[in-house]
Amino acid sequence: LADGTLSSSGVVSSTSTGNIDLLSLGKLSLGANVTSAGGNITLAADTNSNEATGVEKFEQTAGTIGSGGGTVGITVATGAGTGTGGAELRAINSGAGTLTVTSHRGSIIEQASGVSLLTSSADITLKAGETTKGSTSVGTLADAINTQSSGAGTLNATAGSGGIFLDEADAGIIGTVTTTGAGNIKIQNLADGTLSSSGVVSSTSTG
């Protein structure tokens, strides 16, 4: 096993509840659908966390990720090591399963402007800079991460001084949202619907 890009150009699918694990020591680049009919989907880039320039990242260049109700977990790097890669997202639908994206030292952003849509009726959790916050962000002011939350699921996010920017499609419950450093927080809904909070929303500095 050695560092290198693990990429897909065709569909990866399970027609039943089988789990899908795609794990790369280097970059993980998805160019087509990854779907399961109820199994968990685990995607990880820079699993040895040894790349400090951000090249070894997770990205969706095309296609969607859908778990049919299983959990979706995306992780870049680990708590140990030096990996600084981020996550670049398009459409992800976990149905009734949780959807969690963790980048240990990088940001979580759209792969291209307007292409992200994270859908779940369970919790959606986005953790940028989980180990080292620095200037990491969830979305940007110009290109927020788009979400479609429903049911009792909550929207949760943490980031560094780059801030947190979420555009919810309609109604949503804001859970815990926190920036470390002077990071701004902007969460808005784009259509009529109640936007409520059930957890702490905070910036630890002047954001």
mmCIF file of C-alpha atoms in Angstrom, residues 4 6 23 26 29 41-42 53 81 83 88 102 120 125 135 137-138 148 155 158 168-169 178 207:
data_model
loop_
_atom_site.group_PDB
_atom_site.id
_atom_site.type_symbol
_atom_site.label_atom_id
_atom_site.label_comp_id
_atom_site.label_asym_id
_atom_site.label_seq_id
_atom_site.Cartn_x
_atom_site.Cartn_y
_atom_site.Cartn_z
ATOM 1 C CA GLY A 4 -1.714 7.704 -4.579
ATOM 2 C CA LEU A 6 -7.987 6.473 -5.711
ATOM 3 C CA LEU A 23 -10.393 4.259 1.534
ATOM 4 C CA GLY A 26 -3.854 9.631 -0.866
ATOM 5 C CA SER A 29 -11.801 11.455 -6.181
ATOM 6 C CA ILE A 41 -21.059 4.354 3.062
ATOM 7 C CA THR A 42 -17.600 5.175 4.431
ATOM 8 C CA THR A 53 0.017 20.663 1.284
ATOM 9 C CA GLY A 81 -0.067 13.272 11.493
ATOM 10 C CA GLY A 83 -2.697 15.848 6.643
ATOM 11 C CA GLU A 88 -15.142 19.222 -1.857
ATOM 12 C CA THR A 102 -14.897 15.485 8.934
ATOM 13 C CA SER A 120 -30.977 13.843 5.433
ATOM 14 C CA THR A 125 -22.708 17.246 10.839
ATOM 15 C CA SER A 135 -8.531 29.303 9.042
ATOM 16 C CA SER A 137 -14.346 26.952 6.908
ATOM 17 C CA VAL A 138 -17.593 25.168 6.162
ATOM 18 C CA GLN A 148 -32.063 19.832 2.789
ATOM 19 C CA LEU A 155 -27.697 20.920 11.239
ATOM 20 C CA THR A 158 -17.688 23.503 13.485
ATOM 21 C CA GLU A 168 -31.007 25.396 4.044
ATOM 22 C CA ALA A 169 -33.633 24.672 1.391
ATOM 23 C CA THR A 178 -19.352 26.926 16.508
ATOM 24 C CA GLY A 207 -16.824 36.757 14.199
#
